[in-house]
XYZ file of C-alpha atoms in Angstrom:
508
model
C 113.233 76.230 124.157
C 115.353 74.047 122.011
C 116.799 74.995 118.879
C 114.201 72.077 117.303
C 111.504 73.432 119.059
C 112.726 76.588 118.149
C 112.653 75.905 114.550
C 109.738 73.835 114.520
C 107.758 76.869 115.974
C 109.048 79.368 113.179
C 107.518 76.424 110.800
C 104.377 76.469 112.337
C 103.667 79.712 112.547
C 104.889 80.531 109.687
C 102.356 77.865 108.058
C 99.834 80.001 109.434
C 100.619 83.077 108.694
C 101.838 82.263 104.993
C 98.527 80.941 104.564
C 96.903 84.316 105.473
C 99.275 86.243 102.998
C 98.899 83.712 99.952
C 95.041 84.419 100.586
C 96.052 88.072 100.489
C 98.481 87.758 97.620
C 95.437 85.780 95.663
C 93.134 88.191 96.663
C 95.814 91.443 96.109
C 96.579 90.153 92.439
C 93.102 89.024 91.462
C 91.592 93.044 92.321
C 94.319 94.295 90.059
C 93.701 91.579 87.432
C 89.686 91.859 87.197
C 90.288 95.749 88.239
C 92.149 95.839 84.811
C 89.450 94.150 82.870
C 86.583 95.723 84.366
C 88.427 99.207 83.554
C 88.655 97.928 80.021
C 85.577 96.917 79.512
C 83.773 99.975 80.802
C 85.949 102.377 79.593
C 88.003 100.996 76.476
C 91.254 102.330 75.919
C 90.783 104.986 78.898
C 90.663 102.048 81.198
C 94.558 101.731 81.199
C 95.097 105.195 82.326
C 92.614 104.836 84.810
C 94.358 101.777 85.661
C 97.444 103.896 86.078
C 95.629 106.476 88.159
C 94.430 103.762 91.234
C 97.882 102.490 91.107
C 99.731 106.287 91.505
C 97.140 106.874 93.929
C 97.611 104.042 95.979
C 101.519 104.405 95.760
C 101.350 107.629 97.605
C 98.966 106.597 100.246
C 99.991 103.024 100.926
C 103.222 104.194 102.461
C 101.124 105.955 104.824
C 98.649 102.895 105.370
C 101.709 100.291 106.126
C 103.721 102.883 108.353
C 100.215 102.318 110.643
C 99.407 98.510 109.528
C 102.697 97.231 110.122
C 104.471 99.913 112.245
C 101.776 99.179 114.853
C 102.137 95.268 114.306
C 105.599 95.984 114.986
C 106.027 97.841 117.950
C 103.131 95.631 119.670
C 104.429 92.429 118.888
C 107.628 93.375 120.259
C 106.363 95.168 123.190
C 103.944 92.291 124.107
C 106.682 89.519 123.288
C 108.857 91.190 125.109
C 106.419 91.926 128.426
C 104.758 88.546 128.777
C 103.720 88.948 131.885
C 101.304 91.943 131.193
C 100.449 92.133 127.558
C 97.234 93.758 128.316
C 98.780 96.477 130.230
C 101.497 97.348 127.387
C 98.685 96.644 124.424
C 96.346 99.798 126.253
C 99.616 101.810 126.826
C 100.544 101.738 122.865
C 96.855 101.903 122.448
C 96.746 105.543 123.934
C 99.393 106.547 122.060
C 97.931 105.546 118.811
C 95.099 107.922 117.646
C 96.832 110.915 118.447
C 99.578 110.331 116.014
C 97.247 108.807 113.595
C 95.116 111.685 113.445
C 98.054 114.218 113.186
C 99.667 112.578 110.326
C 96.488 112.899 108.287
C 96.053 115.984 108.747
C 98.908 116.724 107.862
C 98.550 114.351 104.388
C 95.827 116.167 103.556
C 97.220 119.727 103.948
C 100.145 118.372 101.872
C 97.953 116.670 99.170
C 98.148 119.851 96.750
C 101.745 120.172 96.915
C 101.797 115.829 95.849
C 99.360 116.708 93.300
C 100.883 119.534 91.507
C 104.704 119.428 92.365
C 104.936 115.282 93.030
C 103.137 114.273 89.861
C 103.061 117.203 88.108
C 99.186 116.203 87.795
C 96.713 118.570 89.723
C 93.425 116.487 88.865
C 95.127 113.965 91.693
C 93.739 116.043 94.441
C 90.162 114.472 94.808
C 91.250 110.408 95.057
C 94.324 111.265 97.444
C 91.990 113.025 99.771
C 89.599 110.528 99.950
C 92.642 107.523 100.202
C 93.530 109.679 103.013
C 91.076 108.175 105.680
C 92.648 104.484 104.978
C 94.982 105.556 107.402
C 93.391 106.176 110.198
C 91.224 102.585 110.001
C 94.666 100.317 109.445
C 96.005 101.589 112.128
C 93.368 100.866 114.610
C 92.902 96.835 113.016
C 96.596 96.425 113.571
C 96.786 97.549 117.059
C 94.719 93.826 117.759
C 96.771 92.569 115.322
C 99.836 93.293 116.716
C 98.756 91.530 120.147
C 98.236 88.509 118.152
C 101.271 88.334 116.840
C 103.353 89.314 120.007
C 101.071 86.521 122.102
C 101.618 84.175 119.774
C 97.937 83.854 118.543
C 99.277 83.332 114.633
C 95.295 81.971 114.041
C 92.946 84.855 114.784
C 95.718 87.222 113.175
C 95.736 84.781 109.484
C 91.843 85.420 109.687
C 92.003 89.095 110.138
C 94.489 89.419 107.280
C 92.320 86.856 104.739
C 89.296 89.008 105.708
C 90.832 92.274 105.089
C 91.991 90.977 101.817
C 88.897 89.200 100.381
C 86.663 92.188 101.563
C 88.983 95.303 100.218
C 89.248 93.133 96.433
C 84.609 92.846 96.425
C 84.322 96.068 97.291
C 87.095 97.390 95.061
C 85.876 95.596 92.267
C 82.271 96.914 93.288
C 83.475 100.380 93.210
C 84.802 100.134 89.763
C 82.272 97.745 87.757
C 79.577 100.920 89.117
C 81.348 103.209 86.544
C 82.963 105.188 89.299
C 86.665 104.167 87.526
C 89.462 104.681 89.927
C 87.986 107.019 92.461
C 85.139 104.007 92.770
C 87.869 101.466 93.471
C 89.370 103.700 95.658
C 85.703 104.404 97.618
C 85.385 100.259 98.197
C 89.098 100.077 99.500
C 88.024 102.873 102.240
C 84.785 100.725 103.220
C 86.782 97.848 103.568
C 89.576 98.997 105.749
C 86.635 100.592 107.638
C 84.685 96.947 108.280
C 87.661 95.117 109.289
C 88.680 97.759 111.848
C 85.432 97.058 113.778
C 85.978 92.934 113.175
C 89.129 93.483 114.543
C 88.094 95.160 117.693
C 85.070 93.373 118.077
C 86.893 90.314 117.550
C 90.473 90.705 119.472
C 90.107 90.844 123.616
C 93.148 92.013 124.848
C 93.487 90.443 128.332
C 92.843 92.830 131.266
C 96.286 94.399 132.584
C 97.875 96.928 134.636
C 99.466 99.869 133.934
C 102.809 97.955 133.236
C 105.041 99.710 135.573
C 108.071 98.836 134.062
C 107.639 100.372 130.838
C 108.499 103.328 130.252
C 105.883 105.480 128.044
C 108.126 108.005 127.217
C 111.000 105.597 125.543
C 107.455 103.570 124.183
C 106.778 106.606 122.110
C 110.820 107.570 120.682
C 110.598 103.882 119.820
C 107.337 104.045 117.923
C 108.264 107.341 116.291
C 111.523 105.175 114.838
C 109.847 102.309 113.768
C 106.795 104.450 112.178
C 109.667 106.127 110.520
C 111.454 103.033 109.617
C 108.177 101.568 107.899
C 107.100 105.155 105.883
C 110.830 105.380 104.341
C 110.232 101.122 103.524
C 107.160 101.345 102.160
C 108.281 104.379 100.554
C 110.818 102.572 98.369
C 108.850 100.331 96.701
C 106.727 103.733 95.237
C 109.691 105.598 94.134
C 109.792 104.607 90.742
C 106.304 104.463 89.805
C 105.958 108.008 91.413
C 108.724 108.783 88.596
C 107.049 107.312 85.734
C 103.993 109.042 86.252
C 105.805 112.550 86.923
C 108.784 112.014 84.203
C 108.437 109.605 82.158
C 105.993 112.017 79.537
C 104.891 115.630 79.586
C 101.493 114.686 78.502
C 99.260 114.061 81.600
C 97.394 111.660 80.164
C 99.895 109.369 78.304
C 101.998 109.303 82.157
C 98.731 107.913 83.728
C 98.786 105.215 81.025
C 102.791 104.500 81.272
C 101.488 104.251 85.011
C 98.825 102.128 84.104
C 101.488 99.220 82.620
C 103.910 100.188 85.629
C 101.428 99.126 87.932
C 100.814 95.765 86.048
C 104.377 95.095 86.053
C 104.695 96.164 90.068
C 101.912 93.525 91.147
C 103.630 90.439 89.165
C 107.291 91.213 90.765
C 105.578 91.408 94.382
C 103.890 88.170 94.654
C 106.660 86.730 95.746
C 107.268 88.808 98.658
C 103.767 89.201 99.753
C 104.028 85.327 100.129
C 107.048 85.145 102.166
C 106.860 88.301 103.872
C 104.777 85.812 106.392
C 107.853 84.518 107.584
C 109.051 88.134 108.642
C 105.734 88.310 111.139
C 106.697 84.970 112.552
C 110.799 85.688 113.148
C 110.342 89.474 114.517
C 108.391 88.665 118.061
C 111.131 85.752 118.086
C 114.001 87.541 117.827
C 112.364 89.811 120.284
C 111.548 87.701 122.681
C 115.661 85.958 122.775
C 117.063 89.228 123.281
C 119.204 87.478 125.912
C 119.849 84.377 124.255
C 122.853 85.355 121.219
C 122.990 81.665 120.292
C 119.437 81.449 119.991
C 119.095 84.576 117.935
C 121.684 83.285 115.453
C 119.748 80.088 115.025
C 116.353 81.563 114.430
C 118.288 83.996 111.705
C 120.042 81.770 110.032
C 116.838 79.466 109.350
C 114.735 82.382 108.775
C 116.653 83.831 105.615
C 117.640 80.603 104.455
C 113.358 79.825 103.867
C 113.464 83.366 102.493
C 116.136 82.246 99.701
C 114.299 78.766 99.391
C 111.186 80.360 98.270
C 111.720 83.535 96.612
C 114.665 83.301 94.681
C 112.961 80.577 92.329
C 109.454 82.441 91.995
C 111.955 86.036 90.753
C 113.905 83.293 88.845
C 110.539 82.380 86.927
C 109.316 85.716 86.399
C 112.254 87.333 85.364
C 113.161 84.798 82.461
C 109.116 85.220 81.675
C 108.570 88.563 82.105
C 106.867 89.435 78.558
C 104.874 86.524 78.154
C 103.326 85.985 82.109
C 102.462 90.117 81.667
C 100.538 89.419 78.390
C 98.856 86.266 80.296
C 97.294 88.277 83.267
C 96.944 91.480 81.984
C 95.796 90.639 78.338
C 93.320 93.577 77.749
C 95.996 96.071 78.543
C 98.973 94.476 76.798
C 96.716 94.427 73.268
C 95.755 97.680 73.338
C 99.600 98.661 73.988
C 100.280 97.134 70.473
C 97.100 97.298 68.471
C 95.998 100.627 70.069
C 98.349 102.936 71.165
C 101.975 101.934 69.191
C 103.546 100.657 73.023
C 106.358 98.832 72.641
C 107.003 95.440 74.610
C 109.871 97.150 76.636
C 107.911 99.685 78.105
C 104.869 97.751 78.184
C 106.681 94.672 80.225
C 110.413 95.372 80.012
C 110.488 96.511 83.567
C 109.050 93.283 84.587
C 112.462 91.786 83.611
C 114.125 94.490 86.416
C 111.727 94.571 88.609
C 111.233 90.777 89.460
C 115.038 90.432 90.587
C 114.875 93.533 92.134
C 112.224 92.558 94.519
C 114.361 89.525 95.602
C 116.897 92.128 96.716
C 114.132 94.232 98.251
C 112.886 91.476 100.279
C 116.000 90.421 101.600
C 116.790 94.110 102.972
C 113.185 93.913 104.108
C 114.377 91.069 106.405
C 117.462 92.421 107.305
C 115.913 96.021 108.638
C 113.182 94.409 110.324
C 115.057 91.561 112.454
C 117.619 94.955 112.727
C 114.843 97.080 114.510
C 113.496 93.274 116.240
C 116.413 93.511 118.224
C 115.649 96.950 119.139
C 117.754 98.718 117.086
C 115.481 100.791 115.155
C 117.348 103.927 114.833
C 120.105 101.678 112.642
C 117.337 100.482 110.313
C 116.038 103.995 109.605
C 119.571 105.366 109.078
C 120.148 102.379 106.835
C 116.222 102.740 104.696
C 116.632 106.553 104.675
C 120.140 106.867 103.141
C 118.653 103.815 100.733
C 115.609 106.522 100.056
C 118.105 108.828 98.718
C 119.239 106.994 96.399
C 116.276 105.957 95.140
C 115.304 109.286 94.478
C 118.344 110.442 92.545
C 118.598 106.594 90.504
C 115.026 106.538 89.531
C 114.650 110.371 89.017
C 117.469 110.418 86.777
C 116.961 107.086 84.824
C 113.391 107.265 84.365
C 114.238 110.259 82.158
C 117.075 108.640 79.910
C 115.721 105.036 79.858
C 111.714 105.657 80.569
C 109.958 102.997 83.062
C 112.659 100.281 82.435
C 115.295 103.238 83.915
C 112.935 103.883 86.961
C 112.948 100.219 87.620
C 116.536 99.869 87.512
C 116.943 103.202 89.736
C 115.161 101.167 92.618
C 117.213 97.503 92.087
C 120.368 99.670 92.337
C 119.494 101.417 95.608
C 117.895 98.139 97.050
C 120.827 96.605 96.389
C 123.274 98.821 98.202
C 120.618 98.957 101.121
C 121.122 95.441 101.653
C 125.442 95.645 101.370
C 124.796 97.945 104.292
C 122.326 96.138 106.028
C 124.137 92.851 105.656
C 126.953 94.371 107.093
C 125.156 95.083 110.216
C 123.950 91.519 110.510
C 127.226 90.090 110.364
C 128.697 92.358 112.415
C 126.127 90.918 115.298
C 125.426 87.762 114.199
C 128.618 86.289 112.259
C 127.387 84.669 109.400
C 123.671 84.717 109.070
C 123.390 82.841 105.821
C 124.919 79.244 105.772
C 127.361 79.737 102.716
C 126.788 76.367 101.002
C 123.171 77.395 101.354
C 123.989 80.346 99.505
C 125.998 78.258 96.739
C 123.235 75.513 96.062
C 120.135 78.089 95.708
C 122.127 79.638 93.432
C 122.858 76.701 91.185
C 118.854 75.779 91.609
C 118.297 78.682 90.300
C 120.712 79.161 87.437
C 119.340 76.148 86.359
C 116.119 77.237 86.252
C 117.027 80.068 84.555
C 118.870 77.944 81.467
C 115.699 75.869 81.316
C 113.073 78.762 81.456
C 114.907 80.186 78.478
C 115.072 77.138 76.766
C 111.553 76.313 76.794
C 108.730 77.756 74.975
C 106.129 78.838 76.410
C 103.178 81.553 76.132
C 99.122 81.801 76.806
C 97.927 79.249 78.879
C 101.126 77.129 77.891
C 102.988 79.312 80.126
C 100.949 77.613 82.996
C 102.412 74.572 82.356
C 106.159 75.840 81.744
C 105.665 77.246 85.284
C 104.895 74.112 86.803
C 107.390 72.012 85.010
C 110.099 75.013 86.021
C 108.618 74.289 89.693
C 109.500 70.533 89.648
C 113.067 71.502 88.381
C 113.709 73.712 91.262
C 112.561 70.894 93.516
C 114.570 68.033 91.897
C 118.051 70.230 91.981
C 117.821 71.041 95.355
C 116.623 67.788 96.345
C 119.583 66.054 94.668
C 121.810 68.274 96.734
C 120.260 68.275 99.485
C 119.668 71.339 100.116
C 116.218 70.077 101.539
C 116.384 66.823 102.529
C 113.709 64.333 103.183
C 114.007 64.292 106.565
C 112.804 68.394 106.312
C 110.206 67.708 104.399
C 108.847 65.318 107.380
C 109.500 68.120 109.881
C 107.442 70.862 107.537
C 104.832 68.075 107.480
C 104.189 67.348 111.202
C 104.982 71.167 111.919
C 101.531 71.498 109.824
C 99.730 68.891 111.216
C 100.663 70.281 114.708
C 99.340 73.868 113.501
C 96.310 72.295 112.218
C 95.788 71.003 115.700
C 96.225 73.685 117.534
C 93.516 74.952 115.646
């Protein structure tokens, strides 16, 4: 395939695919943003601790969730991308492996939830909702072993539907749980029925074609693999919990004002991601090609350098925005909370949204090692991306242990940004070390001018309650004009986005 075609096929499917995870982002910020005003209105002040308590709870078992959900898309993808001729075959042999490690690991959660509980978050009355998150597990897993074929065979469609499923069922049933008066153990009850429904969509859904027994893989290096990238994924997803799993240990003695501390931690958390939820589409689409060009250097380069130059198109100006707006875009979506903060409980604005203001450039960083580890492990190097995510871990720990406790949630925000940030030096280095340059410099020189731009004007301009809807969009246009005039995107890329969509729509 041609570089073009090349290119015009990361486009495509990344249409797809982007579409699917700007459902789920929709979906993913719209359950925490009516969860937050249901929990208010049924419980009054209460309702932003309880708010805190879903949140901690799902920080300690989503790690477990996405080391199934996207470990599994992983490792399929690239074992199907990479076996073409038998993807049936290689689907059934990961399939066997599966359940068996599922299984064990949540077992093993659950024997381990006291020890979270007490010693973790210093907050035995945890117990109950961790046990009961603990079956999400075992459901992700099996929906993403179907997924997983989609994405390695190339079948971007039936996985987008899957994913805007998953997400529109998990936020009605959420929301269900909660507006029954159940609080955060109800919200927790609908997420388990939804991961449950989708798994049997999925494998109602997905046919696998019929295959052999794939002779030429080997089950036993299928497995080391697997254990590296389920490793990989736990320590990734595991980075992005650190610091709230510090604020609600650390950051106050009292039990119930850390679940509240939580509770505006978990606001700020679900702004700063949107961005990365979008564009984390892009990752799905590059990792089976990369994969699949293991032969091809040049090729690989190409594919790289356009995927994390999109990346920096799209999420630099969204962290851009929220950064400069941090205090005024938390008041906007999470009103009820951010009154009672001031009116109710004394809160000041930096602990209330000041971590927004960390957070939202941190999770530029984060995404960008994201990239790095996974296209890393795509070329089948996962034992390099977990040396480079656990050592980045560490850190983690020690920053956000250590600052929460000195500087509150704003220090346990700043605790991750710092260790992101040296994860990516080292995972950079890696990259070049393969690849040469895998950022086009000038690239690199006018994003950053977009965006300090941006930044002069978001400061500049007023803008708060609904107004701030309309700074947002007039921020949006800026972006677009600067690099426009130079030419970062030119017209004639716009034209090939355009037809790449129609194509995709075609397809379809």
């Amino acid at each position: 395939m041609s570089v073009g075609g090349q290119r015009a096929e990361v486009v495509r499917g990344g249409l797809l695919l982007m579409l699917a995870k700007l459902v789920h982002t929709i979906a993913g910020f719209g359950l925490f943003f009516f969860l937050s005003a249901i929990l208010d209105w049924s419980m009054g002040g209460a309702g932003i601790a309880a708010f805190g308590i879903y949140g901690t709870a799902l920080v300690v078992i989503n790690p477990l969730n996405m080391m199934f959900a996207q470990g599994t898309l992983q490792l399929v993808s690239q074992m199907v991308a990479s076996h073409p001729d038998d993807p049936g075959g290689v689907f059934r042999a990961c399939a066997r492996m599966q359940l068996p490690l599922v299984l064990a690991f949540v077992v093993l959660f659950q024997l381990a939830v006291p020890a979270i509980a007490r010693h973790g978050l210093n907050d035995p009355a945890y117990e109950t909702i961790l046990r009961v998150g603990g079956a999400i597990p075992i459901f992700y897993a099996l929906r993403c072993l179907y997924q997983g074929y989609c994405n390695g065979t190339r079948r971007f469609r039936e996985q987008s539907w899957i994913d805007m499923g998953s997400s529109i069922l998990r936020m009605a049933l959420v929301l269900t749980g909660a507006a029954l008066g159940y609080g955060a153990l109800g919200a927790l009850l609908g997420f388990v029925a939804a991961s449950f429904v989708m798994m049997v969509v999925a494998m109602l859904w997905i046919r696998p074609a019929r295959g052999g027994a794939t002779a030429a893989l080997d089950l036993t290096q299928l497995l080391l693999f697997q254990g590296k990238v389920l490793a990989v994924t736990l320590v990734t997803f595991y980075l992005m919990s650190l610091d709230q799993l510090a604020v609600k240990a650390l950051a106050d003695s009292d039990p119930d004002i850390a679940d509240r501390l939580a509770g505006y931690y978990t606001g700020n958390l679900k702004i700063a991601q949107i961005p990365w939820s979008i564009i984390s589409a892009l990752v799905w689409v590059l990792f089976p090609l990369v994969a699949a060009s293991a032969q091809d250097p040049a090729r690989q380069r190409a594919t790289l350098r356009q995927g994390f130059r999109l990346v920096l198109l799209l999420m630099a100006p969204v962290c851009v925005v929220l950064g400069s707006t941090a205090h005024e875009t938390y008041a906007l979506v999470f009103h009820g909370n951010a009154a009672r903060a001031l009116t109710e409980f004394g809160d000041p604005l930096s602990v209330v949204s000041g971590p927004l203001q960390v957070l939202a450039p941190g999770y530029f960083v984060y995404g960008l090692l994201i990239v790095a580890t996974m296209l890393i492990t795509a070329q089948g190097r996962a034992g390099t991306s977990l040396l480079i995510m656990s050592l980045t871990l560490v850190l983690g720990l020690v920053f956000t242990r250590s600052l929460v406790e000195s500087h509150g949630p704003v220090g346990a925000a700043a605790g991750s940004a710092a260790a992101w940030t040296l994860g990516l030096v080292a995972a950079s280095i890696v990259l070049a070390r393969r690849f040469g340059a895998f950022v086009p410099g000038a690239s690199v020189v006018r994003i950053a001018l977009a965006c300090g731009a941006l930044w002069l004007v978001s400061i500049a301009l007023p803008g708060e309650g609904l107004m701030l809807l309309a700074k947002d969009s007039l921020l949006g246009l800026v972006y677009l004009a600067v690099i426009l005039l130079t030419r970062e995107v030119t017209p004639a890329e716009i034209r090939e986005i355009m037809l790449a969509a129609r194509a995709g729509r075609a397809a379809q």
